[in-house]
Amino acid sequence: MSIRNLLNTVLASVLIAFSAQTLAATEVVPLNYRTSADLLPVAKSFLGADGSVSAYGNQLIVNADSRKIEELRSLLSQLDTAPKRLLISVDTSENATSSSNGSRVIDYGTASRDGGGVQQVQTSEGTPALIQVGQSVPLTSSSTDSYGYSQSNTEYRNVTQGFYVTASVTGDTVHLTISTNHDRMSQERPDAIKVQSTDSQVSGRLGEWITLASNSDQSVADQRGFAQRYSTQGRSDMILRVKVESLE
């Protein structure tokens, strides 16, 4: 290869590299509703080897040619939308009996009620909403004083059941991620509460009830010792259903 041809090749390579750098641009893409952590993986996948993108606060810093950046802006505008406002209803219908000593089992809930057993809360799409219900269960203690007389005392202990519901909507279909905790009185120790938690995902139609669980259980705790006894008993037949409605 002659010196002239070698120089032409080097010059062409320099011009190509210079042209590529000239076409590339760096732009800041602000986000309005979604976080940069949510959309950064999408932006990286879209650009591939044609550019680079990084997050700074709630904005994306994009380095690519102008045409590619405009295409990315168009894609992000479809994803960076305001979350829907939702009304989540949880039906925790249950029938509770009195305890063995005649004390009443008290049901309670932390969300607004819409009829018996239905708890409601307003939230935004993608934001976990807590709906918590439970019972105040009677715990009776008996003891004998120094004169040989029997004395009894009843106090109430809260046993809770909570639901973290995260909803997303696609058309008429709602997708639910549900994290639950279910406390119950221990059968072995009346002064202890067992805690059970579960995570699940389910889908259904917007505005319709989705059944999560239906069960019947009974818990009894009893401990006997010298001149002292603790006891509590209760039964609940419970159906768990969730309904999501759009407020828009």
Coordinates of N, CA and C in Angstrom, one line a residue:
M1 N 0.9 -1.2 0.0 CA 0.0 0.0 0.0 C 0.9 1.2 0.0
S2 N 0.6 2.2 -0.9 CA 1.4 3.4 -1.0 C 1.1 4.3 0.1
I3 N 2.0 5.3 0.3 CA 1.8 6.2 1.4 C 0.5 7.0 1.2
R4 N 0.2 7.4 -0.1 CA -1.0 8.1 -0.4 C -2.2 7.4 0.1
N5 N -2.3 6.1 -0.3 CA -3.4 5.2 0.1 C -3.6 5.1 1.6
L6 N -2.4 5.0 2.3 CA -2.5 4.8 3.7 C -3.0 6.1 4.4
L7 N -2.6 7.3 3.8 CA -3.0 8.5 4.4 C -4.5 8.7 4.1
N8 N -5.0 8.3 3.0 CA -6.4 8.4 2.7 C -7.3 7.5 3.6
T9 N -6.7 6.3 3.9 CA -7.5 5.4 4.8 C -7.5 6.0 6.2
V10 N -6.4 6.5 6.7 CA -6.4 7.1 8.0 C -7.3 8.3 8.1
L11 N -7.3 9.2 7.0 CA -8.2 10.3 7.0 C -9.6 10.0 7.0
A12 N -10.0 8.9 6.2 CA -11.4 8.5 6.2 C -11.8 8.0 7.5
S13 N -11.0 7.3 8.2 CA -11.3 6.8 9.6 C -11.6 7.9 10.5
V14 N -10.7 8.9 10.5 CA -10.9 10.1 11.3 C -12.1 10.8 11.0
L15 N -12.5 11.0 9.7 CA -13.7 11.7 9.3 C -14.9 10.9 9.8
I16 N -14.9 9.6 9.7 CA -16.0 8.7 10.2 C -16.2 8.9 11.7
A17 N -15.1 8.8 12.4 CA -15.2 9.0 13.9 C -15.7 10.4 14.2
F18 N -15.2 11.4 13.5 CA -15.7 12.8 13.8 C -17.1 12.9 13.5
S19 N -17.6 12.3 12.4 CA -19.0 12.4 12.0 C -19.9 11.8 13.1
A20 N -19.5 10.6 13.6 CA -20.3 9.9 14.6 C -20.4 10.8 15.9
Q21 N -19.2 11.4 16.2 CA -19.3 12.2 17.4 C -20.2 13.5 17.2
T22 N -20.1 14.0 15.9 CA -20.9 15.2 15.6 C -22.4 14.9 15.7
L23 N -22.8 13.7 15.2 CA -24.2 13.3 15.2 C -24.7 13.0 16.6
A24 N -23.9 12.5 17.5 CA -24.3 12.1 18.9 C -24.6 13.4 19.7
A25 N -25.6 13.2 20.5 CA -26.0 14.4 21.4 C -26.3 13.9 22.8
T26 N -26.2 14.8 23.7 CA -26.5 14.4 25.1 C -27.7 15.3 25.6
E27 N -28.7 14.7 26.0 CA -29.9 15.4 26.4 C -30.5 14.9 27.7
V28 N -31.1 15.8 28.4 CA -31.8 15.5 29.7 C -33.3 15.2 29.5
V29 N -33.7 14.1 29.9 CA -35.2 13.7 29.7 C -35.8 13.7 31.1
P30 N -36.6 14.7 31.5 CA -37.2 14.8 32.8 C -38.4 13.8 32.8
L31 N -38.7 13.2 34.0 CA -39.8 12.3 34.2 C -40.8 13.0 35.2
N32 N -42.1 12.8 34.9 CA -43.1 13.5 35.6 C -43.8 12.6 36.7
Y33 N -44.0 11.3 36.4 CA -44.8 10.5 37.3 C -44.0 9.2 37.7
R34 N -43.4 8.6 36.8 CA -42.6 7.4 37.1 C -41.2 7.8 37.6
T35 N -40.6 6.9 38.4 CA -39.2 7.2 38.9 C -38.2 6.8 37.8
S36 N -37.0 7.3 38.0 CA -35.9 7.0 37.0 C -35.6 5.5 37.2
A37 N -35.7 5.0 38.4 CA -35.4 3.5 38.7 C -36.4 2.7 37.9
D38 N -37.6 3.1 37.7 CA -38.6 2.3 37.0 C -38.3 2.3 35.5
L39 N -37.9 3.4 34.9 CA -37.8 3.6 33.5 C -36.4 3.4 32.9
L40 N -35.4 3.4 33.8 CA -34.0 3.3 33.3 C -33.8 2.0 32.6
P41 N -34.2 0.8 33.1 CA -34.0 -0.4 32.4 C -34.7 -0.4 31.0
V42 N -35.8 0.2 30.9 CA -36.5 0.3 29.6 C -35.7 1.1 28.6
A43 N -35.2 2.2 29.1 CA -34.4 3.1 28.2 C -33.1 2.4 27.8
K44 N -32.4 1.7 28.7 CA -31.2 1.0 28.3 C -31.5 -0.1 27.3
S45 N -32.6 -0.8 27.5 CA -32.9 -1.9 26.5 C -33.3 -1.3 25.2
F46 N -33.9 -0.1 25.1 CA -34.3 0.5 23.9 C -33.1 1.0 23.1
L47 N -32.1 1.6 23.8 CA -31.0 2.2 23.1 C -30.0 1.1 22.7
G48 N -29.8 0.1 23.5 CA -28.9 -1.0 23.2 C -27.5 -0.4 23.0
A49 N -26.8 -0.8 21.9 CA -25.5 -0.3 21.5 C -25.5 1.0 20.8
D50 N -26.7 1.6 20.6 CA -26.8 2.8 19.9 C -26.7 4.1 20.8
G51 N -26.4 3.9 22.0 CA -26.3 5.0 22.9 C -26.2 4.6 24.4
S52 N -26.1 5.5 25.3 CA -26.0 5.2 26.7 C -27.0 6.1 27.5
V53 N -27.4 5.7 28.6 CA -28.3 6.4 29.5 C -28.0 6.2 30.9
S54 N -28.2 7.2 31.7 CA -28.0 7.1 33.2 C -29.0 7.9 33.9
A55 N -29.2 7.6 35.2 CA -30.2 8.3 35.9 C -29.5 9.4 36.8
Y56 N -30.2 10.5 36.9 CA -29.8 11.6 37.8 C -31.0 12.2 38.5
G57 N -31.3 11.8 39.7 CA -32.5 12.3 40.4 C -33.7 11.6 39.7
N58 N -34.7 12.4 39.3 CA -35.8 11.9 38.6 C -35.8 12.3 37.1
Q59 N -34.6 12.2 36.5 CA -34.4 12.5 35.1 C -33.4 11.5 34.5
L60 N -33.4 11.3 33.2 CA -32.5 10.4 32.5 C -31.6 11.3 31.7
I61 N -30.3 10.9 31.7 CA -29.3 11.6 30.9 C -29.0 10.7 29.7
V62 N -29.3 11.1 28.5 CA -29.2 10.2 27.3 C -28.2 10.7 26.4
N63 N -27.3 9.8 25.9 CA -26.3 10.1 24.9 C -26.5 9.2 23.7
A64 N -26.9 9.8 22.6 CA -27.2 9.1 21.4 C -27.4 10.1 20.3
D65 N -27.7 9.6 19.1 CA -28.0 10.5 18.0 C -29.4 11.1 18.2
S66 N -29.6 12.3 17.7 CA -30.8 13.0 17.9 C -32.1 12.2 17.6
R67 N -32.0 11.5 16.5 CA -33.2 10.7 16.1 C -33.5 9.7 17.1
K68 N -32.5 9.0 17.6 CA -32.7 7.9 18.6 C -33.3 8.5 19.9
I69 N -32.8 9.7 20.3 CA -33.3 10.3 21.5 C -34.8 10.7 21.3
E70 N -35.2 11.2 20.2 CA -36.6 11.5 19.9 C -37.5 10.3 20.0
E71 N -37.0 9.2 19.5 CA -37.7 7.9 19.5 C -37.9 7.5 21.0
L72 N -36.8 7.7 21.8 CA -36.9 7.3 23.2 C -37.8 8.2 24.0
R73 N -37.8 9.5 23.6 CA -38.8 10.4 24.3 C -40.2 10.0 24.0
S74 N -40.5 9.6 22.8 CA -41.8 9.1 22.4 C -42.2 7.9 23.2
L75 N -41.3 7.0 23.4 CA -41.6 5.8 24.1 C -41.8 6.1 25.6
L76 N -41.0 6.9 26.2 CA -41.1 7.3 27.6 C -42.4 8.0 27.9
S77 N -42.9 8.9 26.9 CA -44.1 9.6 27.1 C -45.3 8.7 27.2
Q78 N -45.2 7.5 26.6 CA -46.3 6.5 26.7 C -46.3 5.8 28.1
L79 N -45.1 5.7 28.7 CA -45.0 5.0 30.0 C -45.0 5.9 31.2
D80 N -44.6 7.1 31.0 CA -44.5 8.1 32.1 C -45.9 8.8 32.2
T81 N -46.9 8.1 32.6 CA -48.2 8.6 32.7 C -48.7 8.6 34.2
A82 N -49.7 9.5 34.5 CA -50.2 9.6 35.9 C -50.8 8.3 36.3
P83 N -50.5 7.8 37.5 CA -51.2 6.6 38.0 C -52.7 6.8 38.2
K84 N -53.4 5.7 37.9 CA -54.9 5.8 38.1 C -55.2 5.8 39.6
R85 N -56.3 6.6 40.0 CA -56.8 6.6 41.3 C -57.8 5.4 41.5
L86 N -57.6 4.6 42.5 CA -58.4 3.4 42.6 C -59.0 3.3 44.0
L87 N -60.2 2.6 44.0 CA -60.8 2.3 45.3 C -60.7 0.8 45.5
I88 N -60.1 0.4 46.6 CA -59.9 -1.0 46.9 C -60.8 -1.4 48.0
S89 N -61.6 -2.4 47.8 CA -62.5 -3.0 48.8 C -62.1 -4.4 49.2
V90 N -62.0 -4.7 50.4 CA -61.7 -6.0 50.9 C -62.8 -6.5 51.8
D91 N -63.4 -7.6 51.4 CA -64.5 -8.2 52.1 C -64.0 -9.3 53.1
T92 N -64.0 -9.0 54.4 CA -63.5 -10.0 55.4 C -64.7 -10.4 56.2
S93 N -65.8 -10.9 55.6 CA -67.0 -11.3 56.3 C -66.6 -12.5 57.2
E94 N -67.0 -12.5 58.4 CA -66.8 -13.6 59.3 C -67.8 -13.6 60.4
N95 N -68.1 -14.7 61.0 CA -69.0 -14.9 62.1 C -68.2 -15.3 63.3
A96 N -68.3 -14.5 64.3 CA -67.5 -14.8 65.5 C -68.4 -15.2 66.7
T97 N -68.0 -16.2 67.4 CA -68.8 -16.6 68.6 C -68.2 -16.1 69.9
S98 N -68.9 -16.2 70.9 CA -68.4 -15.8 72.2 C -67.4 -16.8 72.7
S99 N -66.6 -16.4 73.6 CA -65.6 -17.3 74.2 C -66.3 -18.2 75.2
S100 N -65.5 -19.2 75.6 CA -66.0 -20.2 76.5 C -66.5 -19.7 77.8
N101 N -66.0 -18.5 78.3 CA -66.4 -18.0 79.6 C -67.5 -16.9 79.4
G102 N -68.0 -16.8 78.2 CA -69.1 -15.9 78.0 C -68.7 -14.5 77.5
S103 N -67.4 -14.2 77.5 CA -66.9 -12.9 77.0 C -67.1 -12.8 75.5
R104 N -67.3 -11.6 75.1 CA -67.6 -11.3 73.7 C -66.3 -11.1 72.9
V105 N -66.2 -11.7 71.7 CA -65.1 -11.4 70.8 C -65.5 -10.2 69.9
I106 N -64.6 -9.2 70.0 CA -65.0 -7.9 69.3 C -64.2 -7.8 68.0
D107 N -64.9 -7.6 66.9 CA -64.3 -7.3 65.6 C -64.1 -5.9 65.4
Y108 N -63.0 -5.5 64.8 CA -62.7 -4.1 64.5 C -61.9 -4.0 63.2
G109 N -62.0 -2.8 62.6 CA -61.2 -2.5 61.3 C -60.7 -1.1 61.3
T110 N -59.6 -0.9 60.5 CA -59.0 0.4 60.5 C -59.4 1.2 59.3
A111 N -60.1 0.7 58.4 CA -60.5 1.4 57.2 C -62.0 1.7 57.2
S112 N -62.4 2.6 56.3 CA -63.9 2.9 56.3 C -64.7 1.7 55.9
R113 N -65.9 1.7 56.4 CA -66.8 0.5 56.1 C -67.8 0.8 55.0
D114 N -68.1 -0.1 54.2 CA -69.2 0.0 53.3 C -70.0 -1.3 53.5
G115 N -70.8 -1.3 54.6 CA -71.6 -2.5 54.9 C -70.8 -3.4 55.8
G116 N -71.5 -4.4 56.2 CA -70.8 -5.4 57.1 C -69.6 -6.1 56.5
G117 N -68.5 -6.1 57.2 CA -67.4 -6.8 56.8 C -66.6 -6.3 55.6
V118 N -66.9 -5.2 55.0 CA -66.2 -4.6 53.9 C -65.4 -3.4 54.3
Q119 N -64.1 -3.5 54.1 CA -63.2 -2.4 54.4 C -62.7 -1.8 53.0
Q120 N -62.6 -0.4 53.0 CA -62.3 0.3 51.8 C -61.2 1.3 52.0
V121 N -60.4 1.5 51.0 CA -59.3 2.5 51.0 C -59.0 3.0 49.6
Q122 N -58.7 4.3 49.5 CA -58.4 4.9 48.2 C -56.9 4.9 48.1
T123 N -56.4 4.6 46.9 CA -54.9 4.6 46.7 C -54.6 4.9 45.2
S124 N -53.4 5.0 44.9 CA -53.0 5.2 43.5 C -52.4 3.9 42.9
E125 N -52.5 3.7 41.6 CA -52.0 2.5 41.0 C -50.5 2.3 41.3
G126 N -50.2 1.1 41.7 CA -48.8 0.9 42.0 C -48.3 1.2 43.4
T127 N -49.2 1.8 44.2 CA -48.9 2.1 45.6 C -49.5 1.2 46.5
P128 N -48.8 0.5 47.4 CA -49.3 -0.4 48.4 C -50.3 0.3 49.3
A129 N -51.5 -0.4 49.5 CA -52.5 0.1 50.4 C -52.7 -0.9 51.5
L130 N -52.7 -0.4 52.8 CA -52.9 -1.3 53.9 C -54.4 -1.3 54.4
I131 N -55.0 -2.5 54.4 CA -56.3 -2.6 55.0 C -56.2 -3.6 56.2
Q132 N -56.4 -3.2 57.4 CA -56.2 -4.0 58.6 C -57.5 -4.2 59.3
V133 N -57.8 -5.5 59.7 CA -58.9 -5.8 60.5 C -58.5 -6.8 61.6
G134 N -59.3 -7.0 62.5 CA -58.9 -8.0 63.6 C -60.0 -8.1 64.6
Q135 N -59.6 -8.8 65.7 CA -60.4 -9.0 66.8 C -59.7 -8.7 68.1
S136 N -60.5 -8.3 69.1 CA -60.1 -8.2 70.5 C -60.5 -9.5 71.2
V137 N -59.6 -10.4 71.5 CA -60.0 -11.7 72.0 C -59.9 -11.7 73.5
P138 N -60.9 -12.2 74.3 CA -60.8 -12.2 75.7 C -59.8 -13.2 76.2
L139 N -59.0 -12.7 77.2 CA -58.0 -13.6 77.8 C -58.3 -13.6 79.3
T140 N -58.7 -14.7 79.9 CA -59.2 -14.8 81.3 C -58.1 -15.4 82.1
S141 N -57.8 -14.8 83.2 CA -56.9 -15.4 84.2 C -57.6 -15.7 85.5
S142 N -57.2 -16.8 86.2 CA -57.8 -17.1 87.5 C -56.7 -17.5 88.4
S143 N -56.9 -17.0 89.7 CA -55.9 -17.3 90.7 C -56.5 -17.4 92.0
T144 N -55.8 -17.9 93.0 CA -56.3 -18.1 94.4 C -55.5 -17.2 95.3
D145 N -56.2 -16.4 96.1 CA -55.5 -15.5 97.0 C -55.0 -16.2 98.2
S146 N -54.4 -15.5 99.1 CA -53.8 -16.1 100.3 C -54.9 -16.6 101.3
Y147 N -56.1 -16.2 101.1 CA -57.2 -16.8 101.9 C -57.9 -17.9 101.3
G148 N -57.5 -18.3 100.1 CA -58.1 -19.5 99.4 C -59.3 -19.2 98.5
Y149 N -59.5 -17.9 98.3 CA -60.6 -17.5 97.5 C -60.2 -17.4 96.0
S150 N -61.0 -17.8 95.1 CA -60.7 -17.8 93.7 C -61.0 -16.4 93.1
Q151 N -60.1 -15.8 92.3 CA -60.3 -14.6 91.7 C -60.1 -14.7 90.2
S152 N -60.9 -14.0 89.4 CA -60.7 -14.1 87.9 C -60.7 -12.7 87.4
N153 N -60.0 -12.6 86.3 CA -59.9 -11.3 85.6 C -59.8 -11.5 84.1
T154 N -60.6 -10.7 83.3 CA -60.6 -10.8 81.9 C -60.1 -9.5 81.2
E155 N -59.1 -9.7 80.4 CA -58.6 -8.6 79.6 C -58.6 -9.0 78.1
Y156 N -58.6 -8.0 77.2 CA -58.7 -8.2 75.8 C -57.4 -8.0 75.1
R157 N -57.1 -8.9 74.2 CA -55.8 -8.8 73.5 C -56.1 -8.7 72.0
N158 N -55.5 -7.8 71.3 CA -55.8 -7.6 69.8 C -55.1 -8.6 69.0
V159 N -55.8 -9.2 68.1 CA -55.3 -10.2 67.1 C -55.6 -9.6 65.8
T160 N -54.6 -9.3 65.0 CA -54.9 -8.5 63.7 C -54.7 -9.4 62.5
Q161 N -55.3 -8.9 61.4 CA -55.1 -9.5 60.1 C -55.1 -8.3 59.1
G162 N -53.9 -8.2 58.4 CA -53.8 -7.1 57.5 C -53.5 -7.5 56.1
F163 N -53.8 -6.6 55.2 CA -53.5 -6.8 53.8 C -52.8 -5.6 53.2
Y164 N -51.7 -5.8 52.6 CA -51.0 -4.8 51.7 C -51.4 -5.2 50.3
V165 N -52.2 -4.4 49.7 CA -52.7 -4.6 48.3 C -52.1 -3.6 47.4
T166 N -51.4 -4.1 46.3 CA -50.8 -3.2 45.3 C -51.4 -3.6 44.0
A167 N -52.1 -2.6 43.3 CA -52.9 -2.9 42.1 C -52.3 -2.2 40.9
S168 N -52.4 -2.8 39.8 CA -52.1 -2.2 38.5 C -53.2 -2.6 37.5
V169 N -53.5 -1.7 36.6 CA -54.6 -1.9 35.7 C -54.2 -1.9 34.3
T170 N -54.6 -2.9 33.5 CA -54.4 -3.0 32.1 C -55.7 -3.2 31.4
G171 N -56.2 -2.2 30.8 CA -57.6 -2.3 30.2 C -58.6 -2.5 31.3
D172 N -59.4 -3.6 31.1 CA -60.4 -4.0 32.1 C -59.9 -5.1 33.1
T173 N -58.6 -5.4 33.0 CA -58.0 -6.4 33.9 C -57.1 -5.7 35.0
V174 N -57.3 -6.2 36.2 CA -56.5 -5.6 37.3 C -55.6 -6.7 37.8
H175 N -54.4 -6.4 38.1 CA -53.4 -7.3 38.6 C -53.1 -6.9 40.1
L176 N -53.2 -7.9 41.0 CA -53.0 -7.6 42.4 C -51.8 -8.3 42.9
T177 N -51.0 -7.6 43.7 CA -50.0 -8.2 44.5 C -50.4 -8.0 46.0
I178 N -50.6 -9.1 46.7 CA -51.1 -9.1 48.0 C -50.2 -9.7 49.0
S179 N -49.8 -8.9 50.0 CA -49.0 -9.4 51.2 C -49.9 -9.3 52.4
T180 N -50.0 -10.4 53.1 CA -50.9 -10.5 54.2 C -50.2 -11.0 55.5
N181 N -50.7 -10.5 56.6 CA -50.2 -11.1 57.9 C -51.5 -11.5 58.7
H182 N -51.4 -12.6 59.3 CA -52.5 -13.2 60.1 C -52.1 -13.6 61.4
D183 N -52.4 -12.8 62.4 CA -52.0 -13.2 63.8 C -53.1 -14.0 64.4
R184 N -52.7 -14.9 65.3 CA -53.8 -15.7 66.0 C -53.2 -16.2 67.3
M185 N -54.1 -16.4 68.2 CA -53.7 -16.9 69.6 C -53.1 -18.3 69.5
S186 N -52.0 -18.4 70.2 CA -51.3 -19.7 70.2 C -52.1 -20.7 71.0
Q187 N -52.2 -22.0 70.5 CA -52.9 -23.0 71.2 C -52.1 -23.6 72.3
E188 N -50.7 -23.4 72.2 CA -49.9 -23.9 73.3 C -49.7 -22.9 74.4
R189 N -49.6 -21.6 74.1 CA -49.4 -20.6 75.1 C -50.4 -19.5 74.9
P190 N -51.2 -19.2 75.9 CA -52.3 -18.2 75.8 C -51.7 -16.8 75.8
D191 N -50.4 -16.6 76.3 CA -49.8 -15.3 76.4 C -49.0 -15.0 75.1
A192 N -49.1 -15.9 74.1 CA -48.4 -15.7 72.9 C -49.3 -15.6 71.7
I193 N -48.9 -14.9 70.6 CA -49.7 -14.7 69.4 C -48.8 -15.2 68.3
K194 N -49.4 -16.1 67.5 CA -48.7 -16.6 66.3 C -48.9 -15.7 65.1
V195 N -47.8 -15.4 64.4 CA -47.9 -14.5 63.2 C -47.6 -15.3 62.0
Q196 N -48.5 -15.2 61.0 CA -48.4 -15.9 59.7 C -48.5 -14.9 58.6
S197 N -47.5 -14.9 57.6 CA -47.6 -13.9 56.5 C -47.5 -14.7 55.2
T198 N -48.1 -14.2 54.2 CA -48.1 -14.8 52.8 C -48.1 -13.7 51.8
D199 N -47.5 -14.0 50.7 CA -47.5 -13.1 49.5 C -48.0 -13.8 48.3
S200 N -48.9 -13.2 47.5 CA -49.5 -13.8 46.4 C -49.8 -12.8 45.3
Q201 N -50.0 -13.3 44.1 CA -50.4 -12.5 43.0 C -51.6 -13.1 42.3
V202 N -52.6 -12.2 41.9 CA -53.8 -12.7 41.3 C -54.3 -11.6 40.3
S203 N -55.1 -12.0 39.3 CA -55.7 -11.1 38.4 C -57.1 -11.3 38.3
G204 N -57.9 -10.3 37.9 CA -59.3 -10.4 37.7 C -59.8 -9.2 36.9
R205 N -61.1 -9.1 36.8 CA -61.7 -8.0 36.1 C -61.9 -6.8 37.0
L206 N -61.7 -5.6 36.5 CA -61.9 -4.4 37.2 C -63.4 -4.2 37.6
G207 N -63.6 -4.0 38.9 CA -65.0 -3.8 39.4 C -65.7 -5.0 39.8
E208 N -65.0 -6.2 39.7 CA -65.6 -7.4 40.2 C -64.9 -8.0 41.4
W209 N -65.6 -8.8 42.2 CA -65.0 -9.4 43.4 C -64.1 -10.5 43.0
I210 N -62.9 -10.6 43.6 CA -61.9 -11.6 43.4 C -61.7 -12.4 44.7
T211 N -62.1 -13.6 44.8 CA -62.0 -14.4 46.0 C -60.5 -14.8 46.2
L212 N -60.0 -14.5 47.4 CA -58.7 -14.9 47.8 C -58.6 -16.1 48.6
A213 N -59.5 -16.3 49.6 CA -59.5 -17.4 50.5 C -60.8 -17.6 51.2
S214 N -61.1 -18.8 51.5 CA -62.3 -19.1 52.3 C -61.9 -20.3 53.2
N215 N -62.1 -20.0 54.5 CA -61.7 -21.0 55.5 C -62.5 -20.9 56.8
S216 N -62.5 -22.0 57.5 CA -63.1 -22.0 58.8 C -62.1 -22.6 59.8
D217 N -61.8 -21.9 60.8 CA -60.8 -22.4 61.8 C -61.3 -22.0 63.2
Q218 N -60.7 -22.8 64.1 CA -61.0 -22.6 65.5 C -59.7 -22.6 66.3
S219 N -59.6 -21.7 67.2 CA -58.4 -21.7 68.0 C -58.8 -21.7 69.5
V220 N -58.1 -22.5 70.2 CA -58.3 -22.7 71.7 C -57.0 -22.7 72.4
A221 N -56.8 -21.9 73.4 CA -55.6 -21.9 74.2 C -55.9 -22.1 75.6
D222 N -55.2 -23.0 76.3 CA -55.5 -23.3 77.7 C -54.3 -23.7 78.4
Q223 N -54.0 -23.1 79.5 CA -52.8 -23.5 80.3 C -53.3 -23.6 81.8
R224 N -52.9 -24.7 82.4 CA -53.2 -24.9 83.8 C -52.0 -25.0 84.6
G225 N -52.0 -24.3 85.7 CA -50.9 -24.4 86.7 C -51.4 -24.3 88.1
F226 N -50.5 -24.3 89.1 CA -50.9 -24.3 90.5 C -51.7 -23.0 90.8
A227 N -52.9 -23.2 91.1 CA -53.8 -22.0 91.5 C -53.9 -21.0 90.5
Q228 N -53.7 -21.3 89.2 CA -53.7 -20.3 88.1 C -54.1 -21.0 86.8
R229 N -55.0 -20.3 86.0 CA -55.4 -20.8 84.7 C -55.6 -19.7 83.8
Y230 N -55.2 -19.8 82.5 CA -55.5 -18.9 81.5 C -56.3 -19.6 80.4
S231 N -57.3 -18.9 79.8 CA -58.1 -19.6 78.7 C -58.6 -18.6 77.8
T232 N -58.7 -18.9 76.5 CA -59.4 -18.1 75.5 C -59.9 -19.1 74.4
Q233 N -61.0 -18.8 73.9 CA -61.6 -19.6 72.8 C -62.4 -18.8 71.9
G234 N -62.3 -19.0 70.6 CA -63.1 -18.3 69.6 C -63.1 -19.0 68.3
R235 N -64.1 -18.8 67.5 CA -64.2 -19.4 66.2 C -64.5 -18.4 65.1
S236 N -64.0 -18.5 64.0 CA -64.3 -17.6 62.9 C -64.4 -18.3 61.6
D237 N -65.5 -18.0 60.8 CA -65.7 -18.5 59.5 C -65.5 -17.3 58.5
M238 N -64.4 -17.3 57.8 CA -64.0 -16.1 57.1 C -63.9 -16.3 55.6
I239 N -64.3 -15.3 54.8 CA -64.2 -15.3 53.4 C -63.4 -14.0 53.0
L240 N -62.4 -14.1 52.3 CA -61.6 -13.0 51.9 C -61.8 -12.7 50.4
R241 N -62.3 -11.5 50.1 CA -62.5 -11.1 48.7 C -62.0 -9.7 48.5
V242 N -61.5 -9.4 47.3 CA -61.0 -8.1 47.0 C -61.6 -7.6 45.7
K243 N -62.0 -6.3 45.7 CA -62.5 -5.6 44.5 C -61.8 -4.3 44.3
V244 N -61.5 -4.0 43.0 CA -60.8 -2.8 42.6 C -61.6 -2.0 41.6
E245 N -61.9 -0.8 41.9 CA -62.7 0.1 41.1 C -61.9 1.3 40.7
S246 N -62.0 1.8 39.5 CA -61.4 3.0 39.1 C -62.2 4.2 39.5
L247 N -61.5 5.3 40.0 CA -62.2 6.5 40.4 C -62.1 7.6 39.4
E248 N -61.7 7.2 38.2 CA -61.6 8.2 37.1 C -62.6 7.9 36.0

